[in-house]
Amino acid sequence: MLDTTHIRETLERHFDLSPDPDLAEEMSDIYARMKRVVPPADWAIHAPYVKAIDTLKREKNAVILGHNYMTPEIYHGVADFVGDSLQLAMKAQETEADIIVQAGVHFMAETSKILSPEKTVLMPDMAAGCSLAESITAEGIAEMRRRYPGAPVVSYVNTTAEVKAASDICCTSSNALQIVEALEADTVIMTPDRYLAQNVANQSSKRVVFWEGSCIVHELYTAEDLRAYREHDPEVKIVAHPECPPEVVAEADFTGSTGGIIRWVEENRPRRAMLVTECSMASNIADALPDVEFAKPCNMCPYMKKITLEKILYVLLTGENEVVVDPEIAARARVAVERMIDLSKKLGL
Ligand code: 13P
Ligand code: SF4
């Protein structure tokens, strides 16, 4: 694991990263995308990092793929593409860059490497994991196959490369129902998120059996809390991620992937919205939607929040934290991920 003191000492030798209000002013076009949520003093701290990252990206022909849960200075300041897991996987497949810096969690970087084995994929912090990815191994998939012989395995992209390699097809929160429906089987195994599986089962004609994993961020929401909030504010629109328990999803006006949630709020422009998902989602769209007031009883993902401008700059500078996937495992995992992408494209998702 990289040590913060070492990161700082290394960066100090190459850049002047002290807070710079003049540079912040010069870069006010970027700041305009986040000024509702980032105070000017903070922007003066971030601006030197944003500039240094931008320069290195050009020198090294690198792109930064940023998940929707990144903090605003990453999401608006340095990411070349932002999106949900499916959108980022598709970008990793298409990009012509030599280096991908994954501003997200480890399974996303592995997915990029699986889809673009010839590219260098860098993780700003290798400890940015995911409770879902940690909940199952390839042996868990084998156990499910023994329990339900002949049933196809649909694994959420929030899994390791080994688990993807042991699965028939992947899914994300934006295509899970359509993938399950498209399979020619009456019983489908979904791993590792029990809530995503239950939410799919509630809308599907199939029997969906599942692994007992969960997301430590979304499992914290309760239907009682949402009902109490709606009672206090009957006009609020509640928008939830499908990693939430089914009784929470039942209280929502809309359920979708992080990309789907952003699209829904942009298109519907509710006066007040509560995004039942990770904290940064509301922050990242607040400036583009000044007419929407966001209620924020949010839960933070401790893994996503390991990614910082400082660590992005460090891995870009040094090339450290390269993500490596065993080629034989990557080849098998690629089949499951590409099946998902091809089917999603065919279905127009
Ligand atoms: P999305 O694919 O909806 O972005 O979800 C990824 C994730 O980790 C949500 O917790
Ligand atoms: Fe994993 Fe949940 Fe964090 Fe998403 S929010 S990366 S599912 S722990």
mmCIF file of C-alpha atoms and ligand atoms in Angstrom:
data_model
loop_
_atom_site.group_PDB
_atom_site.id
_atom_site.type_symbol
_atom_site.label_atom_id
_atom_site.label_comp_id
_atom_site.label_asym_id
_atom_site.label_seq_id
_atom_site.Cartn_x
_atom_site.Cartn_y
_atom_site.Cartn_z
ATOM 1 C CA MET A 1 0.000 0.000 0.000
ATOM 2 C CA LEU A 2 1.289 3.506 -0.801
ATOM 3 C CA ASP A 3 2.308 5.663 2.096
ATOM 4 C CA THR A 4 0.910 9.220 2.251
ATOM 5 C CA THR A 5 4.201 10.761 3.402
ATOM 6 C CA HIS A 6 6.040 9.118 0.502
ATOM 7 C CA ILE A 7 3.353 10.307 -1.953
ATOM 8 C CA ARG A 8 3.626 13.900 -0.663
ATOM 9 C CA GLU A 9 7.424 13.977 -0.670
ATOM 10 C CA THR A 10 7.528 12.608 -4.211
ATOM 11 C CA LEU A 11 4.964 15.103 -5.498
ATOM 12 C CA GLU A 12 6.733 18.022 -3.782
ATOM 13 C CA ARG A 13 9.903 17.220 -5.728
ATOM 14 C CA HIS A 14 8.043 17.660 -9.038
ATOM 15 C CA PHE A 15 5.290 20.236 -8.508
ATOM 16 C CA ASP A 16 4.392 23.329 -6.538
ATOM 17 C CA LEU A 17 1.067 22.217 -5.120
ATOM 18 C CA SER A 18 0.495 24.975 -2.560
ATOM 19 C CA PRO A 19 -2.990 26.573 -2.567
ATOM 20 C CA ASP A 20 -3.146 29.163 -5.344
ATOM 21 C CA PRO A 21 -6.086 31.636 -5.470
ATOM 22 C CA ASP A 22 -4.749 33.204 -8.720
ATOM 23 C CA LEU A 23 -4.633 29.849 -10.483
ATOM 24 C CA ALA A 24 -8.081 29.065 -9.046
ATOM 25 C CA GLU A 25 -9.353 32.294 -10.642
ATOM 26 C CA GLU A 26 -7.686 31.426 -13.976
ATOM 27 C CA MET A 27 -9.452 28.047 -13.914
ATOM 28 C CA SER A 28 -12.848 29.496 -13.009
ATOM 29 C CA ASP A 29 -14.503 27.811 -16.023
ATOM 30 C CA ILE A 30 -13.883 24.418 -14.389
ATOM 31 C CA TYR A 31 -14.887 25.735 -10.973
ATOM 32 C CA ALA A 32 -18.213 26.925 -12.399
ATOM 33 C CA ARG A 33 -19.317 23.258 -12.643
ATOM 34 C CA MET A 34 -18.998 22.714 -8.880
ATOM 35 C CA LYS A 35 -19.272 26.097 -7.170
ATOM 36 C CA ARG A 36 -22.583 25.266 -5.487
ATOM 37 C CA VAL A 37 -20.880 22.489 -3.537
ATOM 38 C CA VAL A 38 -17.150 23.350 -3.338
ATOM 39 C CA PRO A 39 -16.150 26.506 -1.377
ATOM 40 C CA PRO A 40 -13.687 28.903 -3.129
ATOM 41 C CA ALA A 41 -10.969 28.210 -0.530
ATOM 42 C CA ASP A 42 -11.165 24.489 -1.320
ATOM 43 C CA TRP A 43 -10.963 25.181 -5.051
ATOM 44 C CA ALA A 44 -7.721 27.142 -4.458
ATOM 45 C CA ILE A 45 -6.353 23.938 -2.859
ATOM 46 C CA HIS A 46 -7.554 21.673 -5.694
ATOM 47 C CA ALA A 47 -6.620 23.872 -8.677
ATOM 48 C CA PRO A 48 -2.823 23.148 -8.675
ATOM 49 C CA TYR A 49 -3.546 19.384 -8.629
ATOM 50 C CA VAL A 50 -6.104 19.684 -11.437
ATOM 51 C CA LYS A 51 -3.598 21.606 -13.569
ATOM 52 C CA ALA A 52 -0.729 19.164 -12.894
ATOM 53 C CA ILE A 53 -2.956 16.151 -13.668
ATOM 54 C CA ASP A 54 -4.146 17.762 -16.892
ATOM 55 C CA THR A 55 -0.553 18.374 -18.051
ATOM 56 C CA LEU A 56 0.545 14.801 -17.266
ATOM 57 C CA LYS A 57 -2.527 13.331 -18.977
ATOM 58 C CA ARG A 58 -1.544 15.051 -22.222
ATOM 59 C CA GLU A 59 2.157 14.131 -21.941
ATOM 60 C CA LYS A 60 1.382 10.456 -21.320
ATOM 61 C CA ASN A 61 -1.715 10.029 -23.520
ATOM 62 C CA ALA A 62 -3.767 8.982 -20.495
ATOM 63 C CA VAL A 63 -7.493 9.147 -19.810
ATOM 64 C CA ILE A 64 -9.236 9.254 -16.485
ATOM 65 C CA LEU A 65 -12.435 7.222 -16.247
ATOM 66 C CA GLY A 66 -14.434 8.592 -13.314
ATOM 67 C CA HIS A 67 -17.324 6.838 -11.625
ATOM 68 C CA ASN A 68 -20.374 8.901 -10.663
ATOM 69 C CA TYR A 69 -19.416 8.500 -6.966
ATOM 70 C CA MET A 70 -16.182 10.473 -7.295
ATOM 71 C CA THR A 71 -15.976 13.763 -5.399
ATOM 72 C CA PRO A 72 -16.801 16.918 -7.457
ATOM 73 C CA GLU A 73 -13.180 18.041 -7.911
ATOM 74 C CA ILE A 74 -12.396 14.669 -9.530
ATOM 75 C CA TYR A 75 -15.718 14.300 -11.367
ATOM 76 C CA HIS A 76 -15.679 17.822 -12.858
ATOM 77 C CA GLY A 77 -11.984 18.682 -12.514
ATOM 78 C CA VAL A 78 -10.005 15.827 -14.048
ATOM 79 C CA ALA A 79 -12.207 12.975 -15.337
ATOM 80 C CA ASP A 80 -12.337 12.677 -19.138
ATOM 81 C CA PHE A 81 -15.389 10.446 -18.985
ATOM 82 C CA VAL A 82 -17.830 9.992 -16.135
ATOM 83 C CA GLY A 83 -20.567 7.424 -15.831
ATOM 84 C CA ASP A 84 -21.962 4.279 -14.254
ATOM 85 C CA SER A 85 -20.231 0.893 -14.399
ATOM 86 C CA LEU A 86 -21.625 -0.028 -17.815
ATOM 87 C CA GLN A 87 -20.792 3.353 -19.360
ATOM 88 C CA LEU A 88 -17.223 3.209 -18.000
ATOM 89 C CA ALA A 89 -16.718 -0.364 -19.265
ATOM 90 C CA MET A 90 -17.842 0.726 -22.728
ATOM 91 C CA LYS A 91 -15.436 3.696 -22.648
ATOM 92 C CA ALA A 92 -12.552 1.410 -21.600
ATOM 93 C CA GLN A 93 -13.316 -0.733 -24.640
ATOM 94 C CA GLU A 94 -13.298 2.281 -27.007
ATOM 95 C CA THR A 95 -10.530 4.551 -25.751
ATOM 96 C CA GLU A 96 -7.400 5.109 -27.848
ATOM 97 C CA ALA A 97 -5.345 6.268 -24.864
ATOM 98 C CA ASP A 98 -2.254 4.302 -23.758
ATOM 99 C CA ILE A 99 -3.035 4.633 -20.064
ATOM 100 C CA ILE A 100 -6.355 4.414 -18.216
ATOM 101 C CA VAL A 101 -6.467 5.845 -14.704
ATOM 102 C CA GLN A 102 -9.523 4.351 -13.017
ATOM 103 C CA ALA A 103 -11.077 6.879 -10.670
ATOM 104 C CA GLY A 104 -13.362 4.325 -9.082
ATOM 105 C CA VAL A 105 -12.946 1.013 -7.296
ATOM 106 C CA HIS A 106 -10.739 -1.985 -8.043
ATOM 107 C CA PHE A 107 -13.290 -4.159 -9.856
ATOM 108 C CA MET A 108 -13.839 -1.299 -12.327
ATOM 109 C CA ALA A 109 -10.098 -1.137 -13.055
ATOM 110 C CA GLU A 110 -10.014 -4.905 -13.549
ATOM 111 C CA THR A 111 -12.943 -4.636 -15.961
ATOM 112 C CA SER A 112 -11.024 -1.998 -17.938
ATOM 113 C CA LYS A 113 -7.941 -4.243 -18.041
ATOM 114 C CA ILE A 114 -10.023 -7.251 -19.093
ATOM 115 C CA LEU A 115 -11.503 -5.248 -21.973
ATOM 116 C CA SER A 116 -8.254 -3.477 -22.942
ATOM 117 C CA PRO A 117 -5.435 -5.921 -22.096
ATOM 118 C CA GLU A 118 -2.899 -3.982 -24.192
ATOM 119 C CA LYS A 119 -3.388 -0.789 -22.160
ATOM 120 C CA THR A 120 -1.833 0.175 -18.854
ATOM 121 C CA VAL A 121 -4.537 0.511 -16.196
ATOM 122 C CA LEU A 122 -3.607 2.397 -13.025
ATOM 123 C CA MET A 123 -5.479 2.440 -9.712
ATOM 124 C CA PRO A 124 -4.912 5.536 -7.520
ATOM 125 C CA ASP A 125 -5.420 3.330 -4.445
ATOM 126 C CA MET A 126 -5.330 -0.470 -4.572
ATOM 127 C CA ALA A 127 -7.324 -0.619 -1.318
ATOM 128 C CA ALA A 128 -10.398 0.877 -3.007
ATOM 129 C CA GLY A 129 -12.395 -2.353 -2.907
ATOM 130 C CA CYS A 130 -16.112 -3.120 -2.705
ATOM 131 C CA SER A 131 -18.094 -5.118 -0.130
ATOM 132 C CA LEU A 132 -19.910 -6.933 -2.937
ATOM 133 C CA ALA A 133 -16.735 -7.937 -4.792
ATOM 134 C CA GLU A 134 -15.279 -9.188 -1.489
ATOM 135 C CA SER A 135 -18.342 -11.308 -0.707
ATOM 136 C CA ILE A 136 -17.814 -14.074 -3.276
ATOM 137 C CA THR A 137 -15.022 -16.137 -4.860
ATOM 138 C CA ALA A 138 -14.948 -18.502 -7.863
ATOM 139 C CA GLU A 139 -15.598 -21.337 -5.355
ATOM 140 C CA GLY A 140 -18.855 -19.569 -4.416
ATOM 141 C CA ILE A 141 -19.917 -19.658 -8.063
ATOM 142 C CA ALA A 142 -19.071 -23.377 -8.229
ATOM 143 C CA GLU A 143 -21.170 -23.930 -5.090
ATOM 144 C CA MET A 144 -24.175 -22.165 -6.682
ATOM 145 C CA ARG A 145 -23.787 -24.280 -9.832
ATOM 146 C CA ARG A 146 -23.807 -27.428 -7.667
ATOM 147 C CA ARG A 147 -26.941 -26.218 -5.866
ATOM 148 C CA TYR A 148 -28.794 -25.274 -9.071
ATOM 149 C CA PRO A 149 -27.490 -27.568 -11.826
ATOM 150 C CA GLY A 150 -27.910 -26.206 -15.342
ATOM 151 C CA ALA A 151 -28.899 -22.667 -14.244
ATOM 152 C CA PRO A 152 -26.861 -19.895 -15.901
ATOM 153 C CA VAL A 153 -24.816 -17.585 -13.666
ATOM 154 C CA VAL A 154 -25.247 -13.827 -14.035
ATOM 155 C CA SER A 155 -22.582 -12.006 -12.006
ATOM 156 C CA TYR A 156 -22.734 -8.344 -11.202
ATOM 157 C CA VAL A 157 -19.686 -6.441 -12.512
ATOM 158 C CA ASN A 158 -18.974 -5.695 -8.833
ATOM 159 C CA THR A 159 -16.907 -8.915 -8.707
ATOM 160 C CA THR A 160 -13.271 -9.947 -9.171
ATOM 161 C CA ALA A 161 -11.914 -11.140 -12.508
ATOM 162 C CA GLU A 162 -11.852 -14.734 -11.151
ATOM 163 C CA VAL A 163 -15.572 -14.580 -10.384
ATOM 164 C CA LYS A 164 -16.375 -13.084 -13.786
ATOM 165 C CA ALA A 165 -14.302 -15.848 -15.413
ATOM 166 C CA ALA A 166 -16.417 -18.460 -13.615
ATOM 167 C CA SER A 167 -19.718 -16.829 -14.705
ATOM 168 C CA ASP A 168 -21.750 -17.102 -17.916
ATOM 169 C CA ILE A 169 -22.482 -13.402 -18.293
ATOM 170 C CA CYS A 170 -22.113 -10.180 -16.307
ATOM 171 C CA CYS A 171 -24.673 -7.494 -15.587
ATOM 172 C CA THR A 172 -24.687 -4.006 -14.128
ATOM 173 C CA SER A 173 -27.458 -2.159 -12.327
ATOM 174 C CA SER A 174 -28.531 -0.634 -15.657
ATOM 175 C CA ASN A 175 -29.160 -3.914 -17.489
ATOM 176 C CA ALA A 176 -29.669 -6.648 -14.848
ATOM 177 C CA LEU A 177 -33.385 -7.240 -15.537
ATOM 178 C CA GLN A 178 -32.951 -7.280 -19.329
ATOM 179 C CA ILE A 179 -29.988 -9.700 -19.115
ATOM 180 C CA VAL A 180 -31.889 -12.107 -16.850
ATOM 181 C CA GLU A 181 -34.945 -11.929 -19.113
ATOM 182 C CA ALA A 182 -32.858 -12.581 -22.238
ATOM 183 C CA LEU A 183 -31.440 -15.875 -20.918
ATOM 184 C CA GLU A 184 -33.075 -19.079 -22.099
ATOM 185 C CA ALA A 185 -33.609 -20.627 -18.687
ATOM 186 C CA ASP A 186 -36.412 -20.719 -16.118
ATOM 187 C CA THR A 187 -34.018 -20.460 -13.169
ATOM 188 C CA VAL A 188 -31.197 -17.912 -13.140
ATOM 189 C CA ILE A 189 -28.408 -17.607 -10.549
ATOM 190 C CA MET A 190 -27.507 -14.013 -9.671
ATOM 191 C CA THR A 191 -24.386 -13.168 -7.676
ATOM 192 C CA PRO A 192 -23.300 -11.576 -5.430
ATOM 193 C CA ASP A 193 -25.897 -8.895 -4.533
ATOM 194 C CA ARG A 194 -28.974 -10.357 -2.868
ATOM 195 C CA TYR A 195 -30.893 -7.066 -3.079
ATOM 196 C CA LEU A 196 -30.217 -6.444 -6.766
ATOM 197 C CA ALA A 197 -31.316 -10.065 -7.352
ATOM 198 C CA GLN A 198 -34.501 -9.635 -5.297
ATOM 199 C CA ASN A 199 -35.322 -6.382 -7.081
ATOM 200 C CA VAL A 200 -34.849 -8.114 -10.442
ATOM 201 C CA ALA A 201 -36.935 -11.107 -9.262
ATOM 202 C CA ASN A 202 -39.790 -8.751 -8.363
ATOM 203 C CA GLN A 203 -39.999 -7.640 -12.004
ATOM 204 C CA SER A 204 -39.044 -10.875 -13.748
ATOM 205 C CA SER A 205 -40.967 -13.896 -14.971
ATOM 206 C CA LYS A 206 -38.031 -16.138 -13.961
ATOM 207 C CA ARG A 207 -37.038 -17.828 -10.737
ATOM 208 C CA VAL A 208 -34.006 -15.889 -9.521
ATOM 209 C CA VAL A 209 -31.773 -17.539 -6.923
ATOM 210 C CA PHE A 210 -28.972 -15.549 -5.406
ATOM 211 C CA TRP A 211 -25.827 -15.229 -3.307
ATOM 212 C CA GLU A 212 -26.141 -13.398 0.040
ATOM 213 C CA GLY A 213 -23.810 -10.440 -0.595
ATOM 214 C CA SER A 214 -24.748 -6.791 -0.037
ATOM 215 C CA CYS A 215 -23.480 -3.266 -0.507
ATOM 216 C CA ILE A 216 -22.510 -1.662 2.806
ATOM 217 C CA VAL A 217 -23.707 1.725 1.531
ATOM 218 C CA HIS A 218 -27.156 0.878 0.158
ATOM 219 C CA GLU A 219 -28.162 -1.723 2.756
ATOM 220 C CA LEU A 220 -28.223 1.062 5.388
ATOM 221 C CA TYR A 221 -31.317 2.753 3.970
ATOM 222 C CA THR A 222 -34.658 1.782 5.476
ATOM 223 C CA ALA A 223 -38.209 2.084 4.175
ATOM 224 C CA GLU A 224 -39.299 3.629 7.516
ATOM 225 C CA ASP A 225 -36.791 6.473 7.099
ATOM 226 C CA LEU A 226 -38.002 7.188 3.566
ATOM 227 C CA ARG A 227 -41.664 7.093 4.615
ATOM 228 C CA ALA A 228 -40.947 9.465 7.499
ATOM 229 C CA TYR A 229 -39.140 11.825 5.125
ATOM 230 C CA ARG A 230 -41.972 11.768 2.603
ATOM 231 C CA GLU A 231 -44.486 12.488 5.339
ATOM 232 C CA HIS A 232 -42.498 15.553 6.308
ATOM 233 C CA ASP A 233 -42.049 16.584 2.620
ATOM 234 C CA PRO A 234 -44.821 15.062 0.434
ATOM 235 C CA GLU A 235 -43.499 16.742 -2.727
ATOM 236 C CA VAL A 236 -40.046 15.148 -2.595
ATOM 237 C CA LYS A 237 -39.140 12.673 -5.352
ATOM 238 C CA ILE A 238 -37.268 9.661 -4.034
ATOM 239 C CA VAL A 239 -34.812 8.057 -6.444
ATOM 240 C CA ALA A 240 -33.056 4.838 -5.380
ATOM 241 C CA HIS A 241 -30.268 2.542 -6.564
ATOM 242 C CA PRO A 242 -31.250 -1.145 -7.005
ATOM 243 C CA GLU A 243 -28.587 -2.241 -4.499
ATOM 244 C CA CYS A 244 -31.063 -1.007 -1.846
ATOM 245 C CA PRO A 245 -33.338 -3.576 -0.137
ATOM 246 C CA PRO A 246 -36.633 -4.234 -2.017
ATOM 247 C CA GLU A 247 -38.752 -2.501 0.644
ATOM 248 C CA VAL A 248 -36.663 0.658 0.106
ATOM 249 C CA VAL A 249 -37.016 0.373 -3.680
ATOM 250 C CA ALA A 250 -40.786 0.049 -3.152
ATOM 251 C CA GLU A 251 -40.833 3.538 -1.606
ATOM 252 C CA ALA A 252 -39.013 5.131 -4.558
ATOM 253 C CA ASP A 253 -40.476 7.098 -7.468
ATOM 254 C CA PHE A 254 -37.699 5.764 -9.698
ATOM 255 C CA THR A 255 -34.995 3.096 -9.399
ATOM 256 C CA GLY A 256 -31.949 2.905 -11.655
ATOM 257 C CA SER A 257 -28.191 2.750 -12.030
ATOM 258 C CA THR A 258 -26.173 5.806 -11.028
ATOM 259 C CA GLY A 259 -26.288 6.919 -14.679
ATOM 260 C CA GLY A 260 -30.028 6.215 -14.809
ATOM 261 C CA ILE A 261 -30.618 8.246 -11.638
ATOM 262 C CA ILE A 262 -28.768 11.265 -13.086
ATOM 263 C CA ARG A 263 -30.745 11.011 -16.345
ATOM 264 C CA TRP A 264 -34.053 10.738 -14.479
ATOM 265 C CA VAL A 265 -33.391 13.836 -12.354
ATOM 266 C CA GLU A 266 -32.177 15.804 -15.415
ATOM 267 C CA GLU A 267 -35.282 14.892 -17.388
ATOM 268 C CA ASN A 268 -37.869 15.247 -14.615
ATOM 269 C CA ARG A 269 -36.436 18.255 -12.766
ATOM 270 C CA PRO A 270 -38.258 17.658 -9.476
ATOM 271 C CA ARG A 271 -38.401 20.662 -7.148
ATOM 272 C CA ARG A 272 -36.912 18.480 -4.414
ATOM 273 C CA ALA A 273 -35.117 15.157 -4.874
ATOM 274 C CA MET A 274 -33.679 12.615 -2.495
ATOM 275 C CA LEU A 275 -31.027 10.395 -4.070
ATOM 276 C CA VAL A 276 -30.977 7.156 -2.103
ATOM 277 C CA THR A 277 -27.408 6.265 -2.998
ATOM 278 C CA GLU A 278 -23.825 7.497 -2.405
ATOM 279 C CA CYS A 279 -23.247 11.088 -1.211
ATOM 280 C CA SER A 280 -21.308 12.495 -4.162
ATOM 281 C CA MET A 281 -24.104 11.819 -6.659
ATOM 282 C CA ALA A 282 -26.166 14.832 -5.592
ATOM 283 C CA SER A 283 -23.065 17.052 -5.304
ATOM 284 C CA ASN A 284 -21.955 16.216 -8.837
ATOM 285 C CA ILE A 285 -25.197 17.292 -10.497
ATOM 286 C CA ALA A 286 -26.112 20.180 -8.165
ATOM 287 C CA ASP A 287 -24.610 22.978 -10.282
ATOM 288 C CA ALA A 288 -26.091 21.756 -13.565
ATOM 289 C CA LEU A 289 -29.536 21.635 -11.911
ATOM 290 C CA PRO A 290 -29.831 24.830 -9.857
ATOM 291 C CA ASP A 291 -33.629 24.532 -9.744
ATOM 292 C CA VAL A 292 -33.459 21.162 -7.924
ATOM 293 C CA GLU A 293 -33.027 21.104 -4.178
ATOM 294 C CA PHE A 294 -31.364 17.912 -2.950
ATOM 295 C CA ALA A 295 -32.290 16.276 0.330
ATOM 296 C CA LYS A 296 -29.118 14.605 1.541
ATOM 297 C CA PRO A 297 -29.548 11.785 4.011
ATOM 298 C CA CYS A 298 -26.684 10.145 2.124
ATOM 299 C CA ASN A 299 -24.339 7.280 2.974
ATOM 300 C CA MET A 300 -20.709 7.445 1.936
ATOM 301 C CA CYS A 301 -18.794 4.648 0.195
ATOM 302 C CA PRO A 302 -15.494 4.365 2.112
ATOM 303 C CA TYR A 303 -13.887 2.588 -0.853
ATOM 304 C CA MET A 304 -14.776 5.194 -3.476
ATOM 305 C CA LYS A 305 -13.605 7.924 -1.105
ATOM 306 C CA LYS A 306 -10.078 6.491 -1.063
ATOM 307 C CA ILE A 307 -9.584 8.084 -4.473
ATOM 308 C CA THR A 308 -8.153 11.608 -4.256
ATOM 309 C CA LEU A 309 -6.553 14.122 -6.633
ATOM 310 C CA GLU A 310 -3.245 13.571 -4.849
ATOM 311 C CA LYS A 311 -3.267 9.819 -5.502
ATOM 312 C CA ILE A 312 -4.375 10.282 -9.119
ATOM 313 C CA LEU A 313 -1.455 12.661 -9.696
ATOM 314 C CA TYR A 314 0.977 10.271 -8.002
ATOM 315 C CA VAL A 315 0.090 7.196 -10.099
ATOM 316 C CA LEU A 316 0.107 9.259 -13.290
ATOM 317 C CA LEU A 317 3.568 10.572 -12.433
ATOM 318 C CA THR A 318 5.127 7.273 -11.331
ATOM 319 C CA GLY A 319 3.137 4.604 -13.194
ATOM 320 C CA GLU A 320 2.797 2.722 -9.898
ATOM 321 C CA ASN A 321 -0.289 0.686 -8.929
ATOM 322 C CA GLU A 322 -0.652 -0.998 -12.293
ATOM 323 C CA VAL A 323 -3.583 -3.415 -12.378
ATOM 324 C CA VAL A 324 -2.569 -6.874 -13.568
ATOM 325 C CA VAL A 325 -4.987 -9.665 -14.427
ATOM 326 C CA ASP A 326 -3.766 -13.177 -15.223
ATOM 327 C CA PRO A 327 -4.180 -13.462 -19.035
ATOM 328 C CA GLU A 328 -5.949 -16.832 -18.862
ATOM 329 C CA ILE A 329 -8.472 -15.528 -16.291
ATOM 330 C CA ALA A 330 -8.834 -12.264 -18.229
ATOM 331 C CA ALA A 331 -9.656 -14.154 -21.443
ATOM 332 C CA ARG A 332 -12.473 -16.078 -19.726
ATOM 333 C CA ALA A 333 -13.743 -13.016 -17.851
ATOM 334 C CA ARG A 334 -13.765 -11.057 -21.142
ATOM 335 C CA VAL A 335 -16.304 -13.501 -22.582
ATOM 336 C CA ALA A 336 -18.745 -12.759 -19.714
ATOM 337 C CA VAL A 337 -18.222 -8.971 -19.854
ATOM 338 C CA GLU A 338 -18.385 -8.753 -23.661
ATOM 339 C CA ARG A 339 -21.551 -10.872 -23.717
ATOM 340 C CA MET A 340 -23.131 -8.287 -21.420
ATOM 341 C CA ILE A 341 -21.919 -5.314 -23.492
ATOM 342 C CA ASP A 342 -23.017 -6.883 -26.799
ATOM 343 C CA LEU A 343 -26.453 -7.741 -25.414
ATOM 344 C CA SER A 344 -26.834 -4.257 -23.908
ATOM 345 C CA LYS A 345 -25.986 -2.661 -27.257
ATOM 346 C CA LYS A 346 -28.395 -4.983 -29.057
ATOM 347 C CA LEU A 347 -31.146 -4.031 -26.601
ATOM 348 C CA GLY A 348 -30.312 -0.325 -27.033
ATOM 349 C CA LEU A 349 -29.392 0.133 -23.346
HETATM 350 P P1 13P B 1 -23.589 1.754 -11.109
HETATM 351 O O1 13P B 1 -23.270 0.759 -12.174
HETATM 352 O O2 13P B 1 -25.053 2.043 -11.004
HETATM 353 O O3 13P B 1 -22.768 2.988 -11.297
HETATM 354 O O4 13P B 1 -23.230 1.119 -9.704
HETATM 355 C C1 13P B 1 -21.950 0.837 -9.273
HETATM 356 C C2 13P B 1 -21.852 0.814 -7.819
HETATM 357 O O5 13P B 1 -20.879 0.378 -7.269
HETATM 358 C C3 13P B 1 -22.985 1.313 -7.053
HETATM 359 O O6 13P B 1 -22.787 1.128 -5.719
HETATM 360 FE FE1 SF4 B 2 -19.281 -1.429 -3.653
HETATM 361 FE FE2 SF4 B 2 -21.380 -0.349 -2.462
HETATM 362 FE FE3 SF4 B 2 -19.163 1.071 -2.666
HETATM 363 FE FE4 SF4 B 2 -20.643 0.549 -4.867
HETATM 364 S S1 SF4 B 2 -21.228 1.793 -3.090
HETATM 365 S S2 SF4 B 2 -18.408 0.375 -4.678
HETATM 366 S S3 SF4 B 2 -21.397 -1.491 -4.376
HETATM 367 S S4 SF4 B 2 -19.427 -0.832 -1.489
#
